[in-house]
CSV table of C-alpha atoms and ligand atoms in Angstrom, one decimal:
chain,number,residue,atom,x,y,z
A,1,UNK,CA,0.0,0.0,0.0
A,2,UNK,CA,2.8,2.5,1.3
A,3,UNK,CA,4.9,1.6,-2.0
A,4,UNK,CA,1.9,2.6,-4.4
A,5,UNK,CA,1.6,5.6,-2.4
A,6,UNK,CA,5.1,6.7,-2.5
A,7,UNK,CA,5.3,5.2,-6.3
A,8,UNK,CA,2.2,7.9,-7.1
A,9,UNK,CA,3.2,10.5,-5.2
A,10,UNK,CA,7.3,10.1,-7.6
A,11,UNK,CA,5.0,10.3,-10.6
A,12,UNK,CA,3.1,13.6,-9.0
A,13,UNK,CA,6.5,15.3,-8.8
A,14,UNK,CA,8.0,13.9,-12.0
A,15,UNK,CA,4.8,15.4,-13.6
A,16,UNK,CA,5.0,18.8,-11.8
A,17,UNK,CA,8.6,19.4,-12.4
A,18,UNK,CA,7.4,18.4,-16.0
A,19,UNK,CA,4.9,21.2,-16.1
A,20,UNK,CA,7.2,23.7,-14.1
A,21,UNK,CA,10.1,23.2,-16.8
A,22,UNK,CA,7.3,23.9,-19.8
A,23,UNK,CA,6.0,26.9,-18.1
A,24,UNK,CA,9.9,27.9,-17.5
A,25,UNK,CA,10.8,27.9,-21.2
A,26,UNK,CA,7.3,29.8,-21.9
A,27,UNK,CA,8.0,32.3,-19.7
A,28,UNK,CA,11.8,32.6,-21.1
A,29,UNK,CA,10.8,32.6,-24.6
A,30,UNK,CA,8.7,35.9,-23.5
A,31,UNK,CA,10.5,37.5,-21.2
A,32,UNK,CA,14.0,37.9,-22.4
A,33,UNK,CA,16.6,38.9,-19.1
A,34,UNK,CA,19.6,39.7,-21.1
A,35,UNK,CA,20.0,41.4,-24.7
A,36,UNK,CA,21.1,38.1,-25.9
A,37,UNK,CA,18.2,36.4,-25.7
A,38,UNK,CA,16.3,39.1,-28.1
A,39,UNK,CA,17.7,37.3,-30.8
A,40,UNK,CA,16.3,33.9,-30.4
A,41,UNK,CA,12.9,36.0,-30.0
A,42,UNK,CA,13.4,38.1,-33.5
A,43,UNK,CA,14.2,34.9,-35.7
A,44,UNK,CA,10.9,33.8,-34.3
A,45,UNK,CA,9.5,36.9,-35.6
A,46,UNK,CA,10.9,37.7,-38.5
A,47,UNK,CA,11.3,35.7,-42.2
A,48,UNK,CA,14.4,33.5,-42.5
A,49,UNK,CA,15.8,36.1,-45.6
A,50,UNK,CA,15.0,39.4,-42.9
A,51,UNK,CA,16.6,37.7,-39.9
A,52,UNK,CA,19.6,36.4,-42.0
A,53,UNK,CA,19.8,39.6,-43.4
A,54,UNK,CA,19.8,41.3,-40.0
A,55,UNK,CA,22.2,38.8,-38.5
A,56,UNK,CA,24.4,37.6,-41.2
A,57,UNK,CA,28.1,39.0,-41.5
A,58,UNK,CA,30.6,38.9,-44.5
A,59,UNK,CA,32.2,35.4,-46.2
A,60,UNK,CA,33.2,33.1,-43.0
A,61,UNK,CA,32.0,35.5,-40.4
A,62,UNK,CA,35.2,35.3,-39.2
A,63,UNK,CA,34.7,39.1,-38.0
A,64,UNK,CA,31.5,39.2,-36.7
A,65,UNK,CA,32.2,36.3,-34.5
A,66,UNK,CA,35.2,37.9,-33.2
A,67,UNK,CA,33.7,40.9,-32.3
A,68,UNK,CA,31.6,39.4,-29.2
A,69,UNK,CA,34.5,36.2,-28.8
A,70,UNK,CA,36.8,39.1,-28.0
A,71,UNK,CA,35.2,40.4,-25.3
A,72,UNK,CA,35.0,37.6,-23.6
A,73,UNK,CA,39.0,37.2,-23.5
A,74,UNK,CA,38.9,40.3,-21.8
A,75,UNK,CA,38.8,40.3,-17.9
A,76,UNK,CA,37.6,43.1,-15.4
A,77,UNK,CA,40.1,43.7,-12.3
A,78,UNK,CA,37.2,45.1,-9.8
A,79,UNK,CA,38.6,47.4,-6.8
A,80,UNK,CA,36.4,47.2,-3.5
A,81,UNK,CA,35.2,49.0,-0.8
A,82,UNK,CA,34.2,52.3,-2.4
A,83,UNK,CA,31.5,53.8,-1.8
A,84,UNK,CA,29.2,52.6,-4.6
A,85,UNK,CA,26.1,53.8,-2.8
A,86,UNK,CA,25.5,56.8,-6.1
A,87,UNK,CA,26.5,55.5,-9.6
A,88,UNK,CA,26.1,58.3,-12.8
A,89,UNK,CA,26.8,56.8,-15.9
A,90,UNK,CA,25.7,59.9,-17.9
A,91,UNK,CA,27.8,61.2,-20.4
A,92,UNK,CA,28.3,64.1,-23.6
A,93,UNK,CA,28.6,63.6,-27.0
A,94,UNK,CA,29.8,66.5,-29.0
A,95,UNK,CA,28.8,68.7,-26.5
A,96,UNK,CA,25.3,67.0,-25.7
A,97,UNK,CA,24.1,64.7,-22.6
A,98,UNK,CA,23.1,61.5,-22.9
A,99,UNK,CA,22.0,59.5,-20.1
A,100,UNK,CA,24.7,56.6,-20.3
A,101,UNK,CA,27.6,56.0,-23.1
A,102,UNK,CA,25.3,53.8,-25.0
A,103,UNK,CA,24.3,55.3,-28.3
A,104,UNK,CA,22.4,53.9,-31.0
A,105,UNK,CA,24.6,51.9,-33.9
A,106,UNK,CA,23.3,53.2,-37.9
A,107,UNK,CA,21.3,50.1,-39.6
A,108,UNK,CA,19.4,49.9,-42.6
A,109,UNK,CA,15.8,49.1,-43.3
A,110,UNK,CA,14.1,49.3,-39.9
A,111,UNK,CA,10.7,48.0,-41.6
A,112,UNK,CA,11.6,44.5,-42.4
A,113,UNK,CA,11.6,44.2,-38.5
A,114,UNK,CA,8.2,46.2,-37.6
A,115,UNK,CA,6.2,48.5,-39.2
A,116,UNK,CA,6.7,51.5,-37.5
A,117,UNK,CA,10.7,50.9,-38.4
A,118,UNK,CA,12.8,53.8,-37.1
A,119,UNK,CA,10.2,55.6,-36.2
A,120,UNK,CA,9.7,53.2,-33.4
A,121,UNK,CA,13.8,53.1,-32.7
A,122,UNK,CA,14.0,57.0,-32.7
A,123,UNK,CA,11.0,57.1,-30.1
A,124,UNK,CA,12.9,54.5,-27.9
A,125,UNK,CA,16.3,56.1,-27.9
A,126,UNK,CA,14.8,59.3,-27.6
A,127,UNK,CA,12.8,58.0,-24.3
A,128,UNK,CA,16.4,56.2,-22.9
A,129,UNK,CA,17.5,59.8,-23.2
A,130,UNK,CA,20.3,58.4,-25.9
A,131,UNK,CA,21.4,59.8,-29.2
A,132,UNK,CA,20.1,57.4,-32.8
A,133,UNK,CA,22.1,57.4,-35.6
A,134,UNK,CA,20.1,57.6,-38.6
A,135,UNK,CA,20.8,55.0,-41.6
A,136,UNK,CA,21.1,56.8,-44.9
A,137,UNK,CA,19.1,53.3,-45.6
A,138,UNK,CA,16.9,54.3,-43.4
A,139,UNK,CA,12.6,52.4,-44.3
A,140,UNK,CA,11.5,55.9,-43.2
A,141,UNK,CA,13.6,59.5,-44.9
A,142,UNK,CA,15.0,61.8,-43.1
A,143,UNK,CA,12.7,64.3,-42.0
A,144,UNK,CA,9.8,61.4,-41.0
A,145,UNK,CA,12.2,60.6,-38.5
A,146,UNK,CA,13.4,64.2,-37.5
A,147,UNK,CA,9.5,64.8,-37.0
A,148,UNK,CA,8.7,61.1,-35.3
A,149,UNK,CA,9.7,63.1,-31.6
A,150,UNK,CA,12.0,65.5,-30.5
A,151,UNK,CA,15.4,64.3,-29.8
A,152,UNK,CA,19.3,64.3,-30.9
A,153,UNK,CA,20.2,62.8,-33.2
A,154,UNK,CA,23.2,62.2,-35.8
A,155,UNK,CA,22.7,61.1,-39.5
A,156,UNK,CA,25.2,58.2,-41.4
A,157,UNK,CA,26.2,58.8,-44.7
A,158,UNK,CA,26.8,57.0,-47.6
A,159,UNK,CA,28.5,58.6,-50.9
A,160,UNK,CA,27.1,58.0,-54.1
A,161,UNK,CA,28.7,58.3,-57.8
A,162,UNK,CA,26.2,60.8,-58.3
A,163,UNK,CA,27.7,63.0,-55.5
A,164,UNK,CA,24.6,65.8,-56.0
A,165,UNK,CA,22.5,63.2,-53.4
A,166,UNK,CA,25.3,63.3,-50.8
A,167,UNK,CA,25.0,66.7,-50.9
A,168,UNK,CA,21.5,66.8,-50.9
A,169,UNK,CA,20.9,64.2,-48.2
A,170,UNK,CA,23.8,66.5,-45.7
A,171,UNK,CA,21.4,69.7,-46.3
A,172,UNK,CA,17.9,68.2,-45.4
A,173,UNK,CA,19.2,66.0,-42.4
A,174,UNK,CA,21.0,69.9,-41.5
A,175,UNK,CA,17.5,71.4,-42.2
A,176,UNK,CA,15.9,68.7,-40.2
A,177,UNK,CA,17.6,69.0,-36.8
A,178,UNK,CA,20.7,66.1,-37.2
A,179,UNK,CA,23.5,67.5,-34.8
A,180,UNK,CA,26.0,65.6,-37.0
A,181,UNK,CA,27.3,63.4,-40.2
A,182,UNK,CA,28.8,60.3,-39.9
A,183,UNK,CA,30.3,59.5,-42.6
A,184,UNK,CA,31.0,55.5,-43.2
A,185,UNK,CA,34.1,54.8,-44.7
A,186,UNK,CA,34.4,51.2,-44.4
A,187,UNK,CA,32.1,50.1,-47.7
A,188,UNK,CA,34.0,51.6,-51.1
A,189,UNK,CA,31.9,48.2,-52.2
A,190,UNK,CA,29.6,46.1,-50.4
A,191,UNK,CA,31.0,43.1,-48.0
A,192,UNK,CA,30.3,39.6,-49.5
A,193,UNK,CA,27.1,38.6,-47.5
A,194,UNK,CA,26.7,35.3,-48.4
A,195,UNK,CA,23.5,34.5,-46.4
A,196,UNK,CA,21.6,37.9,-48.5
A,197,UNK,CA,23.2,36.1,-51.9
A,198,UNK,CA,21.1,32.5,-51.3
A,199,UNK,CA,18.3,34.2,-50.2
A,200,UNK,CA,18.1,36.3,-52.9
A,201,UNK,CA,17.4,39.1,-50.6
A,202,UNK,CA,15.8,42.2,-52.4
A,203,UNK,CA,16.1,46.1,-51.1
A,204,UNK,CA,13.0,47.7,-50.6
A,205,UNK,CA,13.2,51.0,-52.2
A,206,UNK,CA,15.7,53.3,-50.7
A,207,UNK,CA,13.0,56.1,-49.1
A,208,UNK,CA,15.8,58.9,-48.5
A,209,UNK,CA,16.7,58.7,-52.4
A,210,UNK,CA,13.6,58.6,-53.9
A,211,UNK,CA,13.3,61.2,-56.4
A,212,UNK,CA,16.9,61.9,-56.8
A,213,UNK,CA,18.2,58.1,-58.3
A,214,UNK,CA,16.6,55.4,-59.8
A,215,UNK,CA,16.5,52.3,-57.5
A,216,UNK,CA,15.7,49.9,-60.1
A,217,UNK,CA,18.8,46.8,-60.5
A,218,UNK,CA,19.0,44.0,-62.6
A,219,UNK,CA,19.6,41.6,-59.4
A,220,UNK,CA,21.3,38.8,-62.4
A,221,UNK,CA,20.7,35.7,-60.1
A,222,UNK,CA,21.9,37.0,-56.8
A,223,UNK,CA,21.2,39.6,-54.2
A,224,UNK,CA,19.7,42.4,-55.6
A,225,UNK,CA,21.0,44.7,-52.5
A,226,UNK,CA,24.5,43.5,-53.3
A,227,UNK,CA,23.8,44.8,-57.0
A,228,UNK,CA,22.2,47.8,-55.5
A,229,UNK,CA,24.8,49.0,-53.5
A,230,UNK,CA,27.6,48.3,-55.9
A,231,UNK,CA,26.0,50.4,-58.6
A,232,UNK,CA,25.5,52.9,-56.7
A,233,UNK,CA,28.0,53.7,-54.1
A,234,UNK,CA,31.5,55.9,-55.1
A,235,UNK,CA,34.2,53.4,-55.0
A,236,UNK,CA,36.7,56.0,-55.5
A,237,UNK,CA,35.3,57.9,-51.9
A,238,UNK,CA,39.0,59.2,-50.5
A,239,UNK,CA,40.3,61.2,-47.9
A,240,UNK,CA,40.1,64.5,-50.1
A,241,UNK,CA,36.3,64.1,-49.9
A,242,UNK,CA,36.6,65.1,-46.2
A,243,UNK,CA,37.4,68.3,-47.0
A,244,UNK,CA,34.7,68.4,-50.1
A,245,UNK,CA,32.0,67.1,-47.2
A,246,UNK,CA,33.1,70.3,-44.6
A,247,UNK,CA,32.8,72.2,-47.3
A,248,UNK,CA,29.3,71.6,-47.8
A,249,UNK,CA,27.9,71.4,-44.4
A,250,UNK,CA,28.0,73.3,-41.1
A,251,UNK,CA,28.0,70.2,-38.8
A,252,UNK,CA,30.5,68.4,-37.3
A,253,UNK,CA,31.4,64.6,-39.4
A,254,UNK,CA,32.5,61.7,-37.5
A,255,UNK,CA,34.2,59.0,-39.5
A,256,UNK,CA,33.2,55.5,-39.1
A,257,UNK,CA,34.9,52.2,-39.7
A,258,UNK,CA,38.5,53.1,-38.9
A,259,UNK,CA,40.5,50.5,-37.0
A,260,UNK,CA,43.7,51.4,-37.6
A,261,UNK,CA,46.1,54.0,-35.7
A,262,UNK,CA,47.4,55.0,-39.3
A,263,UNK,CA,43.9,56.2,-40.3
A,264,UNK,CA,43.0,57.5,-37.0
A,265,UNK,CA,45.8,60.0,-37.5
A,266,UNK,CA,44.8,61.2,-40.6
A,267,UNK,CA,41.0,61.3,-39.2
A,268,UNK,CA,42.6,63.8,-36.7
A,269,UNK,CA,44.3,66.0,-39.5
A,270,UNK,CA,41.2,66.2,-41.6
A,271,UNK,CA,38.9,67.2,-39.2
A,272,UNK,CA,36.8,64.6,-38.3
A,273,UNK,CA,34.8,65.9,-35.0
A,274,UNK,CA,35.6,62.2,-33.8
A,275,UNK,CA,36.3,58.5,-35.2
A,276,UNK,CA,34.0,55.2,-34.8
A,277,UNK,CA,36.0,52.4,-34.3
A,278,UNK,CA,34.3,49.6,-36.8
A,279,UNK,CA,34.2,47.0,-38.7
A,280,UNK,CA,30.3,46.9,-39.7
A,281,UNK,CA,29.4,44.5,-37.6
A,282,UNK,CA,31.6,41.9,-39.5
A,283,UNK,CA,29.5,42.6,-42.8
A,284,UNK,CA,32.3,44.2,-44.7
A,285,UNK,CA,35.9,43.2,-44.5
A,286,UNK,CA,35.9,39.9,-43.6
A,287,UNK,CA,39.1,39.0,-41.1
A,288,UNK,CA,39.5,42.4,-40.2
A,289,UNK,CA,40.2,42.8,-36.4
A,290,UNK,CA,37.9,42.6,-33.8
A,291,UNK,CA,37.2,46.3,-32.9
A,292,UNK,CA,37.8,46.3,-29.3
A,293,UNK,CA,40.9,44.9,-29.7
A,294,UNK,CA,42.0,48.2,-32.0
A,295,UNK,CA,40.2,50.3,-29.9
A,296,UNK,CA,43.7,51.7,-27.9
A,297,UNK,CA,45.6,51.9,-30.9
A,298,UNK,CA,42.9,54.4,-32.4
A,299,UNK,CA,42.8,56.1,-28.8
A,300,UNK,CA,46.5,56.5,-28.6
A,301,UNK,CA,46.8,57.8,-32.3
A,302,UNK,CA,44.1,60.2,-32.0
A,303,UNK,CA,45.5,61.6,-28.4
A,304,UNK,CA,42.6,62.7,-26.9
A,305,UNK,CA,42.0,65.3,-29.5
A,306,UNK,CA,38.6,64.1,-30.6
A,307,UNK,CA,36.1,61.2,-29.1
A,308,UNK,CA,36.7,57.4,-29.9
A,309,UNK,CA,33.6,55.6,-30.2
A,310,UNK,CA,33.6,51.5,-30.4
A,311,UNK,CA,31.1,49.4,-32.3
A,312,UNK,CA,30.6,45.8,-33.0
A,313,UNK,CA,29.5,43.0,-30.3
A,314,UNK,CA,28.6,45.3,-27.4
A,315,UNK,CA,26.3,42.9,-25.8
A,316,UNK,CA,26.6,42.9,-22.3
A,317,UNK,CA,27.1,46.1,-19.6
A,318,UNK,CA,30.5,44.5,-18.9
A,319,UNK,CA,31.0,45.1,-22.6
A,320,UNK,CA,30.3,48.8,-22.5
A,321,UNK,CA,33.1,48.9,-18.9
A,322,UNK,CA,35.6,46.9,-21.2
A,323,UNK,CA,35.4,49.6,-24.1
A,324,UNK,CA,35.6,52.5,-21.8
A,325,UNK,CA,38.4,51.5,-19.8
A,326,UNK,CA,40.6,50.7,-22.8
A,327,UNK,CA,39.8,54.6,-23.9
A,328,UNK,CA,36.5,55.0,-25.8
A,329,UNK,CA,33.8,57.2,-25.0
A,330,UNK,CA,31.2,55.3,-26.0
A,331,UNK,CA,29.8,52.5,-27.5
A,332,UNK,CA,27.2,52.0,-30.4
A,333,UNK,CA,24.9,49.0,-30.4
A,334,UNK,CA,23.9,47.9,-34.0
A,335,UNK,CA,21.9,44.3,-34.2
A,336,UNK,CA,20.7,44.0,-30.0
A,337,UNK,CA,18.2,46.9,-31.5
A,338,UNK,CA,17.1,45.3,-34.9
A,339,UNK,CA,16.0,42.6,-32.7
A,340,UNK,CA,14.7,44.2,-29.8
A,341,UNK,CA,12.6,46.3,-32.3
A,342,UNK,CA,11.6,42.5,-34.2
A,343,UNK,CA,10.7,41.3,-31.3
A,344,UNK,CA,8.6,44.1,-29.6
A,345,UNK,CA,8.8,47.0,-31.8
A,346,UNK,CA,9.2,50.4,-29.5
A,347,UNK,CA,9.2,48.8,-25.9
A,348,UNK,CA,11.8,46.3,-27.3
A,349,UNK,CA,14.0,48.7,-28.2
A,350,UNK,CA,14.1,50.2,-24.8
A,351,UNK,CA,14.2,47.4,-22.9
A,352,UNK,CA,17.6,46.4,-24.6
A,353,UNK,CA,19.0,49.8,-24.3
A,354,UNK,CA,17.1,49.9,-20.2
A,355,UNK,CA,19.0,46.2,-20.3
A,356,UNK,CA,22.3,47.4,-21.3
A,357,UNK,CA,21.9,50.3,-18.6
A,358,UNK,CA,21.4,48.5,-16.0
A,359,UNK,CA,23.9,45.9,-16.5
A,360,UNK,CA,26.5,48.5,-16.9
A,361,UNK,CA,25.7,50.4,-13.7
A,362,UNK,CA,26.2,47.1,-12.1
A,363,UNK,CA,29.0,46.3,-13.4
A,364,UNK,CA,30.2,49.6,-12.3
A,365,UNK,CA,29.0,49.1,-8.7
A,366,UNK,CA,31.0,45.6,-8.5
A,367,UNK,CA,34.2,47.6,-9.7
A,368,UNK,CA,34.2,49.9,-7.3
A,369,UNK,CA,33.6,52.9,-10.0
A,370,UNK,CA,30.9,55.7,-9.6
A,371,UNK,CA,31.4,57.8,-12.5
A,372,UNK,CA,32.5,56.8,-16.2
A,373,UNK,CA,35.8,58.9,-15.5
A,374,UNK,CA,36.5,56.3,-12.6
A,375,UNK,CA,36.6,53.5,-15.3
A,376,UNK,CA,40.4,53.6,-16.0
A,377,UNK,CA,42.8,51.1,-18.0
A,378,UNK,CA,43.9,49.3,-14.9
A,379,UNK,CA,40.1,47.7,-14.7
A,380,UNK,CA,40.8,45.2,-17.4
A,381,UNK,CA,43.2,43.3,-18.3
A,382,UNK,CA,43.1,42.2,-22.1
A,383,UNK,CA,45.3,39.0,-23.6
A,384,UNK,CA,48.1,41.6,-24.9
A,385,UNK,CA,48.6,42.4,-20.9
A,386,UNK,CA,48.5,38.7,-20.1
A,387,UNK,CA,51.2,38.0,-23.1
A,388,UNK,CA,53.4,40.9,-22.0
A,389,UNK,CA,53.3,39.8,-18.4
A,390,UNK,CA,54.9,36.3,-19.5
A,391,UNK,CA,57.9,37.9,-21.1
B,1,FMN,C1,21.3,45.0,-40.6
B,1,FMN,C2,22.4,46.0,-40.5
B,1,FMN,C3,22.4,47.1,-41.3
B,1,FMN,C4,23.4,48.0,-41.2
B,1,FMN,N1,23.3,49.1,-41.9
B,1,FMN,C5,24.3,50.1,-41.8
B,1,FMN,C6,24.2,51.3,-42.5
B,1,FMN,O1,23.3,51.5,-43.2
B,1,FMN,N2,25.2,52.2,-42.3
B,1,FMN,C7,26.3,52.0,-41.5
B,1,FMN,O2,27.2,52.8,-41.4
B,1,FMN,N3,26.4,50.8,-40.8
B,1,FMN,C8,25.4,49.9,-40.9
B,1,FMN,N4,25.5,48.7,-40.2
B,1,FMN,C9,26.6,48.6,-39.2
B,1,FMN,C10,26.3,49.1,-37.8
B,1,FMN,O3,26.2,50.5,-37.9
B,1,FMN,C11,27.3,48.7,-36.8
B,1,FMN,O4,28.6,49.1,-37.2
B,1,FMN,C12,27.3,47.3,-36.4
B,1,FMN,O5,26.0,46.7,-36.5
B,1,FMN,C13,27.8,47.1,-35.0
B,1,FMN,O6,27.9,45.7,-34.7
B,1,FMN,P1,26.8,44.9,-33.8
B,1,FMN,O7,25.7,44.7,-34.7
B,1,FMN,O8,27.6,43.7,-33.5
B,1,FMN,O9,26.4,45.8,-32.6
B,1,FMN,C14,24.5,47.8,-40.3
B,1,FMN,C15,24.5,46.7,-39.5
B,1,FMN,C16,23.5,45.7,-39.6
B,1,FMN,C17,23.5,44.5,-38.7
């Protein structure tokens, strides 16, 4: 009798933890706790070509894997008992606050991940008190976002042969309130994206050129972005353009995608307003460095004289700690959005940035830092310092 009653009440529990592990993963699959797990939620969401698209890097992915593996080799050396009781984590860009040093990385094609596109993004950075970078491939133009909520914001540039929309493009985003250009430097031709190639993925038509370029391309088999791009972007783009780009705007131009002290110093003699150190998220040169670990040798060449900003594989608070200890200013956070926004539009958004936040004001606590000028190079200690201390 006892042995059926302790042989039922085995299958009871068996059964209950059964039901407890199902609601577990149901409640994990909707309630993501790190940025991370946005991504599982947005290939849920989104078509296999959009996700891919969204997530895919160049050839091997050699690139955009190392971004995020990199960080990892990276360790933080925490100092204690300080008074961690008040931690501010806000910063200035340029000359305006922002609430932390986690900014908003330039992406294409907002749409394909919610209908309200970056609309919904600039509404989210805008309410996390953080600055958006606005795609030149933006799904909505220029001045839909400009009047989507009030807010600053920077706009990204890309060059085309036809060098009259450049120039038109710099004057409306001036016109419509952008506080500055960034100028991407890293794509005189479009990375191999092999994933976009078998899908045969297909641009949407490009909203901020409409009017001013056809955006009609024989796609011949492949991806018809790939063709896109390549007809259209100026390959021969060069450091005399700088000068041709001041000449034609009032606002200050950052240049992104330089990861090389060499280029860096040049960036400084031009005038660049400030550098972003990047690699486009893996999509372009494939087997180009992992940014963070280029991030000092752009912060030594440029010696303090304008900001360094980091992008690529910034998914964790520790992340953002990492970057600014080894000298950036801040950090710019490209696919944790697309998929935050995939997943739940406008309050996905936020909640990754909120995410982010929070995870860096911890990680600040637990160091024993209670500003961002408290974050200092002795905090981490990075596989160079590990390789030098052998010698
Ligand atoms: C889907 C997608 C579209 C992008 N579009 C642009 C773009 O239009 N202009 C640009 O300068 N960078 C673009 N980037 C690169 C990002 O600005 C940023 O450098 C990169 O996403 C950072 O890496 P992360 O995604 O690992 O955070 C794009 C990145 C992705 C993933």
């Amino acid at each position: 009798m006892s042995l059926t009653l302790e042989l039922m009440n085995w299958v009871l529990d068996m059964v209950l933890q059964i039901i407890r592990e199902l609601l577990g993963k149901v409640t994990m699959s909707s309630e993501p706790v790190n940025v991370n797990e946005f991504k599982a939620l947005a290939e849920r969401a989104l078509p296999k070509m959009y996700f891919e698209f969204y997530a895919g890097g160049a050839e091997d992915e050699h690139t955009l894997k190392a971004n995020e593996e990199a960080y990892q080799r990276i360790t933080i050396r925490p100092r204690v008992l300080v008074d961690v009781s008040r931690i501010d984590m806000s910063t200035r860009m340029l000359g305006y606050s922002i609430s932390s040093p986690i900014m908003v990385a330039p992406s294409g094609l907002h749409k394909l991940a919610n209908p309200e596109g970056e609309l919904a993004t600039a509404r989210a950075a805008a309410a996390s008190n953080t600055i958006m970078i606005l795609s030149f491939g933006s799904s909505y133009s220029v001045e839909e976002v400009a009047a989507s909520c009030n807010a600053v914001r920077f706009f990204q540039l890309y060059v085309y042969k036809q060098r009259h929309v450049a120039a038109n493009l710099v004057e409306r985003a001036e016109r419509s309130g952008y506080k500055a250009i960034v100028l991407t430097v890293d794509c005189p031709r479009m990375g191999r994206r092999e994933a976009d190639i078998k899908n045969r993925m297909i641009v949407s038509k490009q909203k901020n050129v409409e009017g001013l370029v056809s955006t009609e391309v024989d796609a011949d088999g492949g991806s018809n972005l790939e063709a896109y791009v390549n007809s259209t972007l100026d390959p021969s783009l060069s450091w005399k353009d700088v000068a041709w780009l001041k000449s034609i705007t009032k606002l200050p131009i950052l240049l992104k995608g330089i990861i090389t002290h060499e280029d860096a110093r040049i960036a400084v003699e031009v005038g660049a307003a400030g550098v972003i150190v990047s690699n486009h998220g893996g999509r372009q040169l494939d087997y180009s460095p992992a940014t963070i670990n280029v991030v000092e040798e752009v912060v030594h060449a440029v010696k303090g004289k304008i900001p360094v900003i980091v992008d690529g594989g910034v998914r964790r608070g520790t992340d953002v700690f990492k970057a600014l200890a080894l000298g950036a200013q801040a950090v710019l956070v490209g696919r944790p959005i697309l998929y935050g926004l995939a997943a739940k539009g406008e309050h996905g958004v936020k909640q990754v940035i909120q995410m982010l936040k929070e995870e860096l004001e911890l990680a600040m606590a637990l160091a024993g830092c209670t500003s961002l000028k408290d974050i200092t190079r002795s905090h981490v200690r990075t596989e160079r310092d590990r390789c030098q201390s052998m010698l």
